[in-house]
Coordinates of C-alpha atoms in Angstrom, one line a residue:
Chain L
X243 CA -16.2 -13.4 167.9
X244 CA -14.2 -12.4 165.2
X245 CA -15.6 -9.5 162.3
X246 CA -15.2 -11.5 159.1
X247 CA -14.5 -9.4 156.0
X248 CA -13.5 -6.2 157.9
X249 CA -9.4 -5.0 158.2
X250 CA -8.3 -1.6 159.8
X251 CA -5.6 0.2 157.6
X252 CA -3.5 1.6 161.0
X253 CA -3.3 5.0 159.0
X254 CA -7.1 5.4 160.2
X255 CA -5.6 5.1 164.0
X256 CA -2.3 6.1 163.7
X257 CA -2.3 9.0 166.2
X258 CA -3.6 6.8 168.9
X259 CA -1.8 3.3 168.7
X260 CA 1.5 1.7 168.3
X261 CA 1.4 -1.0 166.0
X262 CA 1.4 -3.4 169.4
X263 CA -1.4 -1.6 170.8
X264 CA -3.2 -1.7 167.2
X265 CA -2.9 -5.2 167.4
X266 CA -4.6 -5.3 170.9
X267 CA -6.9 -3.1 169.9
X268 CA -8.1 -4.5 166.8
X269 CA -8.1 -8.1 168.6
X270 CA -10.1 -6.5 171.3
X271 CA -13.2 -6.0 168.8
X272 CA -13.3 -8.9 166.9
X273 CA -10.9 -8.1 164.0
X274 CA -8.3 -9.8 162.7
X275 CA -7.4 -8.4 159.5
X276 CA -5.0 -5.0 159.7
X277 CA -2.8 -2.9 157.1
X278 CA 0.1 -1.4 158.5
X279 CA 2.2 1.7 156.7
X280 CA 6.0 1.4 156.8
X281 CA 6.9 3.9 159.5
X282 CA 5.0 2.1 162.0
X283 CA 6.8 -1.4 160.9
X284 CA 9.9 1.2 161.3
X285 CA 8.8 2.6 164.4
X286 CA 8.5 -1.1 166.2
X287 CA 11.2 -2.7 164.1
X288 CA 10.8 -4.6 161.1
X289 CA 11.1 -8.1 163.3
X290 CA 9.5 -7.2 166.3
X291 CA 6.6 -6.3 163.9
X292 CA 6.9 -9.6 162.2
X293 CA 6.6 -11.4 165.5
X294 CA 3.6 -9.1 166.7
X295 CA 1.5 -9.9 163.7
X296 CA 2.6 -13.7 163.0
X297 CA 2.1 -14.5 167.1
X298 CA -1.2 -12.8 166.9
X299 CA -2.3 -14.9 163.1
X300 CA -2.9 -11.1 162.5
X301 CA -3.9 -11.1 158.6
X302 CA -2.4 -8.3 156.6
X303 CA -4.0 -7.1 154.1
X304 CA -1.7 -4.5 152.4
X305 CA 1.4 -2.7 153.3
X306 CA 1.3 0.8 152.5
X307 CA 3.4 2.0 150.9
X308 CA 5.7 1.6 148.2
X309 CA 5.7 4.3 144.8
X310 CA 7.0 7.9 144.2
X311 CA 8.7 6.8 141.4
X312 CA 8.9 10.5 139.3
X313 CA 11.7 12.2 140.4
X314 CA 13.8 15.4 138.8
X315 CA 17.2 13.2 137.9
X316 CA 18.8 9.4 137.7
X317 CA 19.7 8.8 140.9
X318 CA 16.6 10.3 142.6
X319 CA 14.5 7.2 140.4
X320 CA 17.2 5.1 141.3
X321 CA 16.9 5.6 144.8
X322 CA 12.9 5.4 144.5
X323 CA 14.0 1.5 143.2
X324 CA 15.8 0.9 145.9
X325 CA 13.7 2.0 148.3
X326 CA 10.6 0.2 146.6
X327 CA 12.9 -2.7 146.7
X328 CA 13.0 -2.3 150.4
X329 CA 8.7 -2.3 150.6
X330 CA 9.0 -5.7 148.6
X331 CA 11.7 -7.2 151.2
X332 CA 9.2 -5.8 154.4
X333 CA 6.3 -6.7 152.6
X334 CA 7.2 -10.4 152.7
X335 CA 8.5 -10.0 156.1
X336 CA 4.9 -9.6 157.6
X337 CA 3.3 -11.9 155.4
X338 CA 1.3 -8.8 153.9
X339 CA -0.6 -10.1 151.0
X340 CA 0.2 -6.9 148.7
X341 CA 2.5 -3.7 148.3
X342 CA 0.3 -0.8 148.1
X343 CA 1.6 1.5 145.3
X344 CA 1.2 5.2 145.6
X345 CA 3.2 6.0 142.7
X346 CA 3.9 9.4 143.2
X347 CA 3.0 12.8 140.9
X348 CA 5.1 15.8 139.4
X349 CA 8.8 15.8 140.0
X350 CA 9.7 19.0 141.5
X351 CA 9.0 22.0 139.1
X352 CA 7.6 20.1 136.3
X353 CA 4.6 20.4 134.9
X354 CA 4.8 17.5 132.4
X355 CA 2.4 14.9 133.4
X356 CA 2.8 12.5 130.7
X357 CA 6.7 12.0 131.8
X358 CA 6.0 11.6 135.5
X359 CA 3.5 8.5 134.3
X360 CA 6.3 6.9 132.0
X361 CA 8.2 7.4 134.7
X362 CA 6.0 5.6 137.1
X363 CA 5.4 2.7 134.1
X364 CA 9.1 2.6 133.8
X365 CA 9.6 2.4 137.8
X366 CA 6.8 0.0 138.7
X367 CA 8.0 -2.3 135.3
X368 CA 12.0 -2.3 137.0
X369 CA 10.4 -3.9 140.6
X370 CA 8.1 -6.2 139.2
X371 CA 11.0 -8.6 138.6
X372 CA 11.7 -8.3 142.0
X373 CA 8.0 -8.6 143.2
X374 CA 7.7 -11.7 141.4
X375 CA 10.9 -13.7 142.7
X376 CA 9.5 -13.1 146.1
X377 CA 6.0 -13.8 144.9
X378 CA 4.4 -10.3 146.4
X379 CA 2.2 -8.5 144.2
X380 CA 2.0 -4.9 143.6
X381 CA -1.8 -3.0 143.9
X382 CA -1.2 -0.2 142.0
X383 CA -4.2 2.6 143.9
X384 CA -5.3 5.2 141.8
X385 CA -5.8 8.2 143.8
X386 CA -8.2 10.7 143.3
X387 CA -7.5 13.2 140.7
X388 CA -6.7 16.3 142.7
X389 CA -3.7 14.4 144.1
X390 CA -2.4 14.2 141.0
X391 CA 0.5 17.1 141.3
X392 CA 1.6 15.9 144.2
X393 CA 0.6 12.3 145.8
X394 CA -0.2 10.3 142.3
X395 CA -0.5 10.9 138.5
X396 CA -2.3 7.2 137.8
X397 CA -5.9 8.7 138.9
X398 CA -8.2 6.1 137.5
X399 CA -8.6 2.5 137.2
X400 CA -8.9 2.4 134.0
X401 CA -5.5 4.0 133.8
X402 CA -4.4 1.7 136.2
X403 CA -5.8 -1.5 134.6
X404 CA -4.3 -0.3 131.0
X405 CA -0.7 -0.1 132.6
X406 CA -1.3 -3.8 134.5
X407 CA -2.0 -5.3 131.2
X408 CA 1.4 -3.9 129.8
X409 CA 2.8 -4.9 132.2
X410 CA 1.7 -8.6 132.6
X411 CA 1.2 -10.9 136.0
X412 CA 2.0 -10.0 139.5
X413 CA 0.5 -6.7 139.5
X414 CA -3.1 -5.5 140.4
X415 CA -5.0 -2.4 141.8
X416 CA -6.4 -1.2 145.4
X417 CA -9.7 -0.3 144.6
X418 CA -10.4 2.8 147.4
X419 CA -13.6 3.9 147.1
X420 CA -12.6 7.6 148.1
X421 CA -10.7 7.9 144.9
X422 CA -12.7 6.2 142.7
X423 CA -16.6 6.8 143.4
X424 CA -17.0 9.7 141.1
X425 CA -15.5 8.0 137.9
X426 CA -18.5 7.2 135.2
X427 CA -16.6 4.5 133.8
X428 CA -16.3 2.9 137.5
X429 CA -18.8 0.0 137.3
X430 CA -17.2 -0.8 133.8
X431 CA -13.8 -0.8 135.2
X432 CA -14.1 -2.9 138.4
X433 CA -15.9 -5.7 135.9
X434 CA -12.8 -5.3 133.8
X435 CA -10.3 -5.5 137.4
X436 CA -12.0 -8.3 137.9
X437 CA -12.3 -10.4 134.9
X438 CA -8.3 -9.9 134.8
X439 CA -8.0 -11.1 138.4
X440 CA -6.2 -7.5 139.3
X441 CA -8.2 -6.9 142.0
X442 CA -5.5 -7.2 145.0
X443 CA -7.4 -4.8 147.9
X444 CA -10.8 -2.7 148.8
X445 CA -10.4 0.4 150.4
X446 CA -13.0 2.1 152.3
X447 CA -14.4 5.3 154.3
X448 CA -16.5 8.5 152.8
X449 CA -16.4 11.4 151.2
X450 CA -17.8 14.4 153.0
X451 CA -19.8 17.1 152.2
X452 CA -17.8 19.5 152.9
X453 CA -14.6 18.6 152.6
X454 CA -12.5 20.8 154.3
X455 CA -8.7 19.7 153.5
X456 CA -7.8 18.2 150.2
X457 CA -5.9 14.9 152.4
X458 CA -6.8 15.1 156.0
X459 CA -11.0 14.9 156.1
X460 CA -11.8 11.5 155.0
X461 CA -15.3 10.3 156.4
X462 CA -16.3 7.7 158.4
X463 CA -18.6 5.1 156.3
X464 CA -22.4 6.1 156.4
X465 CA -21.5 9.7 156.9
X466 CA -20.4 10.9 153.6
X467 CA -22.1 10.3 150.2
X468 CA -20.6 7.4 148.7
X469 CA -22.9 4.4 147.7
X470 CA -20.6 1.6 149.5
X471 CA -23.0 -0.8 148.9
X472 CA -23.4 -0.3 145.1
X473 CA -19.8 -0.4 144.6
X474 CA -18.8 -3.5 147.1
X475 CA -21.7 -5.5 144.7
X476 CA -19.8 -4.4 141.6
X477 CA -16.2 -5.6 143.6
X478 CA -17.6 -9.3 144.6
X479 CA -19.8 -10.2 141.4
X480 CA -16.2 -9.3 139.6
X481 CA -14.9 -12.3 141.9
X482 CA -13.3 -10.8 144.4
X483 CA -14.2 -12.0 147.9
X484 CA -11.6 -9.8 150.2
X485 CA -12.0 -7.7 153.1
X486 CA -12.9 -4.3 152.9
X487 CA -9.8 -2.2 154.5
X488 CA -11.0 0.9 156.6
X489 CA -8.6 3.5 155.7
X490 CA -9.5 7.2 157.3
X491 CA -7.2 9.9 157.3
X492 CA -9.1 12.6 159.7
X493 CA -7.2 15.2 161.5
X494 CA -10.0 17.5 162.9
X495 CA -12.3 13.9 163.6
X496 CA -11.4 10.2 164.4
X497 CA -7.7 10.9 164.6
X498 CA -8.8 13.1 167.7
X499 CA -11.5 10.7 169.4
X500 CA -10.3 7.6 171.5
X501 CA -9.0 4.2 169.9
X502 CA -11.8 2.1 170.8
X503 CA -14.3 4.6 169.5
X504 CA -12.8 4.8 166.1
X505 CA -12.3 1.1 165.8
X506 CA -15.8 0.5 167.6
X507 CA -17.1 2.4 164.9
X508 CA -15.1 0.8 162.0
X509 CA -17.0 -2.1 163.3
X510 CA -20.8 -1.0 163.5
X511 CA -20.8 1.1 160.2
X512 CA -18.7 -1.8 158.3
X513 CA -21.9 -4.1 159.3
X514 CA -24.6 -1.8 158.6
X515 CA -23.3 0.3 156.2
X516 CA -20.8 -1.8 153.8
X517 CA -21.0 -5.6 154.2
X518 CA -23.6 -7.1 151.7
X519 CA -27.1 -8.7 153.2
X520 CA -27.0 -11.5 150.3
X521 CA -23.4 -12.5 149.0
X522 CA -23.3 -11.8 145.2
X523 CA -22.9 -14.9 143.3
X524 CA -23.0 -13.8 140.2
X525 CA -25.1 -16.7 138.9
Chain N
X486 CA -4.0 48.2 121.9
X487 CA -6.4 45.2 122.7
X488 CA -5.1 42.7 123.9
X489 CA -6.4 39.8 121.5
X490 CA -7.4 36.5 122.4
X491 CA -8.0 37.6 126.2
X492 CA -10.9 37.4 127.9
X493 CA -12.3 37.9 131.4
X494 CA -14.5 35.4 133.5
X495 CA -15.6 38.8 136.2
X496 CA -15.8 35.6 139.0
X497 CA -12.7 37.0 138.5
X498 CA -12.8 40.4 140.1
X499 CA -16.6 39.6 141.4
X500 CA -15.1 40.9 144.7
X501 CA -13.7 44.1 143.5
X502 CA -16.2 45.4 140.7
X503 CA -19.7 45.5 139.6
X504 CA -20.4 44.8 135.6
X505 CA -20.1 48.3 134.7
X506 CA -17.0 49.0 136.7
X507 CA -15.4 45.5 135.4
X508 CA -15.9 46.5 131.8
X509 CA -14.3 49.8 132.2
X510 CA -11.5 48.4 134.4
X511 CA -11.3 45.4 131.3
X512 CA -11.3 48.3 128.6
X513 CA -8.0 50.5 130.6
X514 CA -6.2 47.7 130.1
X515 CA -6.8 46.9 126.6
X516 CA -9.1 43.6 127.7
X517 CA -12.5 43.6 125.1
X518 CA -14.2 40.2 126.1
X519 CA -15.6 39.1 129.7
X520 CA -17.6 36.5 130.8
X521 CA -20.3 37.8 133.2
X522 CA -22.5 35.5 135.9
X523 CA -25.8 35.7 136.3
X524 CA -25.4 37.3 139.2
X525 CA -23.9 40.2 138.3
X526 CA -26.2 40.6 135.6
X527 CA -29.2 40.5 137.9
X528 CA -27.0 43.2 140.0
X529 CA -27.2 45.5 136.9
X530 CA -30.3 44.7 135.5
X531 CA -30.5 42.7 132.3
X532 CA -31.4 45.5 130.2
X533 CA -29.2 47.8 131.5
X534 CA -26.2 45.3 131.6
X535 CA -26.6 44.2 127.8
X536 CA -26.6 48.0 127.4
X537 CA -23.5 48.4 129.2
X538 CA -21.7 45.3 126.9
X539 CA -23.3 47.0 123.7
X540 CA -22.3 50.1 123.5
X541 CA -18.7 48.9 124.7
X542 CA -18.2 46.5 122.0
X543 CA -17.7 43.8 124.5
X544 CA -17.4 40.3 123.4
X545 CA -18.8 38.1 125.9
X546 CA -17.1 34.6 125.6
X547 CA -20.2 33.1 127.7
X548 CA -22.6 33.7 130.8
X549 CA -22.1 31.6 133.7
X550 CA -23.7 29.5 134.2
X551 CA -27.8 27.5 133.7
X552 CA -27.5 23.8 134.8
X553 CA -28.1 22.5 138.3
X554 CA -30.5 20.1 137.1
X555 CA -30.9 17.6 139.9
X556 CA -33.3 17.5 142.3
X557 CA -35.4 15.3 144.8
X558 CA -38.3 16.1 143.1
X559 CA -40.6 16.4 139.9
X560 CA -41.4 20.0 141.3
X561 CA -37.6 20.9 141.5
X562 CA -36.5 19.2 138.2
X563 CA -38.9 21.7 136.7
X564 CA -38.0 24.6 138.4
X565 CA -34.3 23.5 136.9
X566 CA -35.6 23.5 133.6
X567 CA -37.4 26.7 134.0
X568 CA -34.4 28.2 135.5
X569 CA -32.2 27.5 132.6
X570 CA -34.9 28.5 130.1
X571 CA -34.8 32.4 131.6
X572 CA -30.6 31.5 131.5
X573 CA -30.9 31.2 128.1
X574 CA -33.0 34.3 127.7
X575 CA -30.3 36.4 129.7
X576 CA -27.5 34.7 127.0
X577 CA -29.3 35.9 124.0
X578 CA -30.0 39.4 125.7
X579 CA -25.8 40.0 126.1
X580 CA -25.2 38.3 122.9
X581 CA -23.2 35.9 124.7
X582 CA -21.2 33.1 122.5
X583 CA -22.8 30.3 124.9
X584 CA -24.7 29.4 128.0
X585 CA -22.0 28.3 130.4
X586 CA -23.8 24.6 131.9
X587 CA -22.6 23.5 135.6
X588 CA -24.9 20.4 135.7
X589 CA -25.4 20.1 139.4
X590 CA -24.2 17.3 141.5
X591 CA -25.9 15.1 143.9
X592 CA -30.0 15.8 145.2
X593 CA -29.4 16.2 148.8
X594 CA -29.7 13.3 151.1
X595 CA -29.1 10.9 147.7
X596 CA -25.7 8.8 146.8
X597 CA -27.1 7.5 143.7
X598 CA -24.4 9.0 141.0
X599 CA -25.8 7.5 138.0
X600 CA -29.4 8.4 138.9
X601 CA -28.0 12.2 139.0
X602 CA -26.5 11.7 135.5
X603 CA -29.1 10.7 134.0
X604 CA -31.3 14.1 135.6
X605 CA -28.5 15.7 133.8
X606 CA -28.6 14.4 130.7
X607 CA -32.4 14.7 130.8
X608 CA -32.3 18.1 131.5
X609 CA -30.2 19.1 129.0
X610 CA -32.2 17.2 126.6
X611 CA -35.1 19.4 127.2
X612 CA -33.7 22.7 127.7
X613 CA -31.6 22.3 124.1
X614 CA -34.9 22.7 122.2
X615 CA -35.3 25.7 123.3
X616 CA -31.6 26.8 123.0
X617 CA -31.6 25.9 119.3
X618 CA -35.0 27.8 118.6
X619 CA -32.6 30.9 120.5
X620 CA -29.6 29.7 118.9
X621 CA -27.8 30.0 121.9
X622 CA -24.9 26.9 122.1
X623 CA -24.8 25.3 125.5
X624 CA -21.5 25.1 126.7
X625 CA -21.6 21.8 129.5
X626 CA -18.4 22.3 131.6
X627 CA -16.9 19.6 132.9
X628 CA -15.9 20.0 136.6
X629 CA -13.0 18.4 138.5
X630 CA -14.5 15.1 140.2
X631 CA -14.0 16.5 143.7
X632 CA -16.9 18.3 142.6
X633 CA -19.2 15.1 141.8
X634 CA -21.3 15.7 145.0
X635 CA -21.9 19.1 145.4
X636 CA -21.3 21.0 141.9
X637 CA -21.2 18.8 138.8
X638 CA -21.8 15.4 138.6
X639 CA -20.2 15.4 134.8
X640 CA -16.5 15.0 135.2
X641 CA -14.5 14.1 132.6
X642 CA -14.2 15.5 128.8
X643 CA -15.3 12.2 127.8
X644 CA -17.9 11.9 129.5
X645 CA -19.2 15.2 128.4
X646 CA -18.8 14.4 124.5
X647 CA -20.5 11.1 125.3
X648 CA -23.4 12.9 126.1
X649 CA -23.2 16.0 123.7
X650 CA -23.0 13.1 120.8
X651 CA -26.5 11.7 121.9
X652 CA -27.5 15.0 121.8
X653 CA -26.8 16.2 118.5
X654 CA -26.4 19.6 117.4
X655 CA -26.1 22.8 119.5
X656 CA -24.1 21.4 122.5
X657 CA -20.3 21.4 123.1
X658 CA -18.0 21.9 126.0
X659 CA -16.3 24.7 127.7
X660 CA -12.7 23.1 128.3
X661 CA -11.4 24.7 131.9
X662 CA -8.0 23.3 132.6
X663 CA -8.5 23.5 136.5
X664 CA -10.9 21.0 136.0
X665 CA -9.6 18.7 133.0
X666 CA -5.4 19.2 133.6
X667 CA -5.2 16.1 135.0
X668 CA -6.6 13.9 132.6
X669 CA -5.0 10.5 131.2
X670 CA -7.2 10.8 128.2
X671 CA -7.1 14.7 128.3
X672 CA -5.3 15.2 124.9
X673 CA -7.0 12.8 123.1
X674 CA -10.4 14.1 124.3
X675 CA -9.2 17.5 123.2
X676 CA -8.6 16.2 119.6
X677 CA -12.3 14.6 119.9
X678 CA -13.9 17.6 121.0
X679 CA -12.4 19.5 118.1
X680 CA -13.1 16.9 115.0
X681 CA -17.1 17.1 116.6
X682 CA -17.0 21.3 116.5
X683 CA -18.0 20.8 120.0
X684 CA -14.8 23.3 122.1
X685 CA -17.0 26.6 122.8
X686 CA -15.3 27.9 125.5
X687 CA -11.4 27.1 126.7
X688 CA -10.8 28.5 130.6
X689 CA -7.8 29.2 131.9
X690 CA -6.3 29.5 135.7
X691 CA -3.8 27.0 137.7
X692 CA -3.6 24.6 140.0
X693 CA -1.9 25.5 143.0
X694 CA 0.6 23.1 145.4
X695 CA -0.4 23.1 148.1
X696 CA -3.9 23.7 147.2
X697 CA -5.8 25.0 150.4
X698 CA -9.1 25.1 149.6
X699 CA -11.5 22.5 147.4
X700 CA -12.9 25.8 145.5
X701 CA -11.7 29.5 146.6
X702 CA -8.0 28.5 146.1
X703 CA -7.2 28.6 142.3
X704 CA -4.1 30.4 141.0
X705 CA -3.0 32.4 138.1
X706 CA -1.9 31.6 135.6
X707 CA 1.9 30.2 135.8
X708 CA 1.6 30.3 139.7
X709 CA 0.7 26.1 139.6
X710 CA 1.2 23.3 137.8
X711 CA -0.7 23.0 134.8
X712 CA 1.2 22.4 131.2
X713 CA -1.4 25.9 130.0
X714 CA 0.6 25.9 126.5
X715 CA 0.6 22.4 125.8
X716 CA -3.2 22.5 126.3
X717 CA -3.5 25.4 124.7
X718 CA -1.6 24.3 121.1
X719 CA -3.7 20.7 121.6
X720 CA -6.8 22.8 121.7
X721 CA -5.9 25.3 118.7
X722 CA -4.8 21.9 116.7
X723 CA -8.4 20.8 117.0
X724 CA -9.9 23.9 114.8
X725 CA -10.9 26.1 118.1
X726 CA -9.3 29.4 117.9
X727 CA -11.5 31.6 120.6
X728 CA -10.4 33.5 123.2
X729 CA -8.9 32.1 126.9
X730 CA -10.9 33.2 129.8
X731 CA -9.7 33.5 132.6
X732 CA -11.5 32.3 135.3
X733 CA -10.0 32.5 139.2
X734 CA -12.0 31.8 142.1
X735 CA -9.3 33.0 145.2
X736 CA -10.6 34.5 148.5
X737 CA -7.4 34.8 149.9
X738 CA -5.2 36.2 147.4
X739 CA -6.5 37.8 144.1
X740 CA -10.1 38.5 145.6
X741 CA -8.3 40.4 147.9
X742 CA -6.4 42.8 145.5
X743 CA -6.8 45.5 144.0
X744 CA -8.5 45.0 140.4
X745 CA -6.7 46.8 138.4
X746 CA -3.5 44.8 139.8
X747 CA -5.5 41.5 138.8
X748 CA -6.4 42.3 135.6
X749 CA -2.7 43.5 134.8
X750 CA -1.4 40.1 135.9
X751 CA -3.7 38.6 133.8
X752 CA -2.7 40.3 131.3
X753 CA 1.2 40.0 131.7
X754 CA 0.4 36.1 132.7
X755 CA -1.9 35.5 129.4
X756 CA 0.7 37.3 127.1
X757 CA 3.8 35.7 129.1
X758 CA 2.7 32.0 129.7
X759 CA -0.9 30.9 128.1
X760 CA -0.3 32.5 124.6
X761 CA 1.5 30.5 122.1
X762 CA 4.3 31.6 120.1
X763 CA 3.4 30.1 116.9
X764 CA -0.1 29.7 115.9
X765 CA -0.8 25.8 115.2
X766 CA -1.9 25.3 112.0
X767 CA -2.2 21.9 112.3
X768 CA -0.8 20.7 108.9

């Protein structure tokens, strides 16, 4: 029996499991969807992890991660193209339906915000061209505002959806609940994702109370105080129909606890907790 | 000398000084406005403290803090309202310039964001009667949205001059970069707040890379990233002219120094890399 609707980003698991053994693992339980991060496609090898993935008619919802654009000089942005470049080129070598963009924040001892995001515009604008010749489109996630020194400077969606329309086709947004739940304009914004058909991916987990590490304590679903629910409702009656991605980074938790536990839970909150009782038609 | 244009939030040096002793440690250095809490005032007794600020000529840039509106129940919504009522007594009694507002996050045991917001805007509906009648400006502070659950529920500058425009007259915002720095929309925002008369209050601190702690890690000023002058011109271009207050919550570093050594950095700091060279004048 397979979970429909449910993928495991392997950053959730990435302590325990090769990306082999996340395959097995994930198979295991019923689910079939996965989104893998580049140094695990490195650490197996970028064809061995083809093969593991296509042999398995894995589904891939995302690979993480292409961005950091800002740097302090030319060739440190050039070599953030290149290296994007390089996401696109493994992207389409496991079939992954999207590039995950983290698009990085301050260049090294700047504090000018503004030119970091014209230099993510700029960077994300230079790859498109690329994305689109090998037809794989870029989610742009907008991470949570107190990443925005160091992980991202585009921190909402409606800063991400005002740069997608700039920018044209091909290009979208991950919609990760743990960045996004607070924003007031959320509900507003994910009708407006979704009316432009930029809605590439749906992140979940929970936000804690407390939250004891800025990164590294992401809940599991049902444990924190996001309305899941509520916002999965907003994400389908905007059109989109894709599975909801688990992606827990946890370094005290469920990086510590067993594989099967983690995934095994993935599995039980994802049905009571996140998946919708009545689809939402919209109608 | 006085050093003009400075003023002191004592959540400052709350570890190293009662009122009394923080005005007279303010005063050696040449500091003539603070910005007590509540606490501290209860500490001293009211009477006694606004004694204390009187016959030192203080200027006190606000009290911290009335808000904390939501709550399960009808019994504890009123207990809110009652709360900030007495808050707005203490205000008037130290001649404070406003009633610093932290709004109050989540009820416990509830995800339902938007329910909490509108407790909050309720709230301050009713309590502003009573503010006007004292004519004692409320001063809603926006916090940093990793505060949503637990602290403040209102999170963006927007979002605050949303609701201070239903509300009419007598409400504005206390601008704190820690909390607004990152903002897409911050400078335009600023501009907004300033054509409505609505910037009571402008905070000052840094944000610190890495940042260790969700809220006893701020820095000082020129220790993080923040851009403090280029907010700091946009927010004397939009007609507000008050004093920065500094405001640094830090258990492991500048709670844990001698006062006197804090309040001289804030000094050096404020003079060195918050103050602007030229005044803005806006023409």
């Amino acid at each position: 029996m397979s979970v429909l609707g449910l993928s495991i980003n392997l950053a959730t698991v990435r302590m325990q499991y090769t990306l082999a053994q996340a395959v097995d693992a994930c198979l295991a339980q019923g689910i079939t969807a996965i989104a893998p991060w580049r140094d695990q496609i490195e650490a197996t090898g970028l064809k061995e992890a083809a093969a593991i993935i296509g042999s398995n008619n894995m589904r891939v919802t995302g690979l993480c991660r292409g961005g950091m654009f800002p740097a302090p000089d030319k060739a440190g942005l050039a070599a953030a193209i290149e290296d994007n470049n390089r996401a696109i080129d493994e992207a389409v070598a496991i079939n992954a339906e999207c590039l995950v963009l983290v698009v990085g924040g301050l260049p090294k001892g700047s504090r000018n915000l503004p030119a970091a995001r014209e230099m993510v515009a700029d960077g994300i604008a230079t790859i498109l061209a690329y994305a689109r010749e090998n037809h794989m489109p870029l989610a742009i996630e907008p991470l949570h505002p107190m990443y925005a020194a160091d992980r991202a400077c585009i921190n909402t969606l409606e800063q991400t959806l005002d740069i997608c329309e700039l920018l044209g086709d091909g290009i979208g947004v991950a919609i990760d609940v743990y960045h996004v739940w607070w924003d007031p304009k959320l509900y507003a914004q994910i009708a407006r994702a979704g009316a432009g058909r930029r809605i590439l991916a749906h992140h979940i987990c929970d936000w804690l109370l407390p939250t004891r590490d800025l990164l590294l304590d992401r809940g599991m679903m049902g444990d924190g105080v996001i309305d899941l629910k509520s916002i999965r409702a907003a994400i389908e009656a905007a059109g989109y129909q894709g599975p909801q991605e688990v992606e827990i980074f946890s370094s005290e938790n469920w990086w510590k606890r067993p594989g099967e536990e983690v995934l095994g839970t993935c599995v039980e909150r994802f049905l009571s907790r996140c998946q919708l009782e009545q689809p939402v038609t919209g109608e």
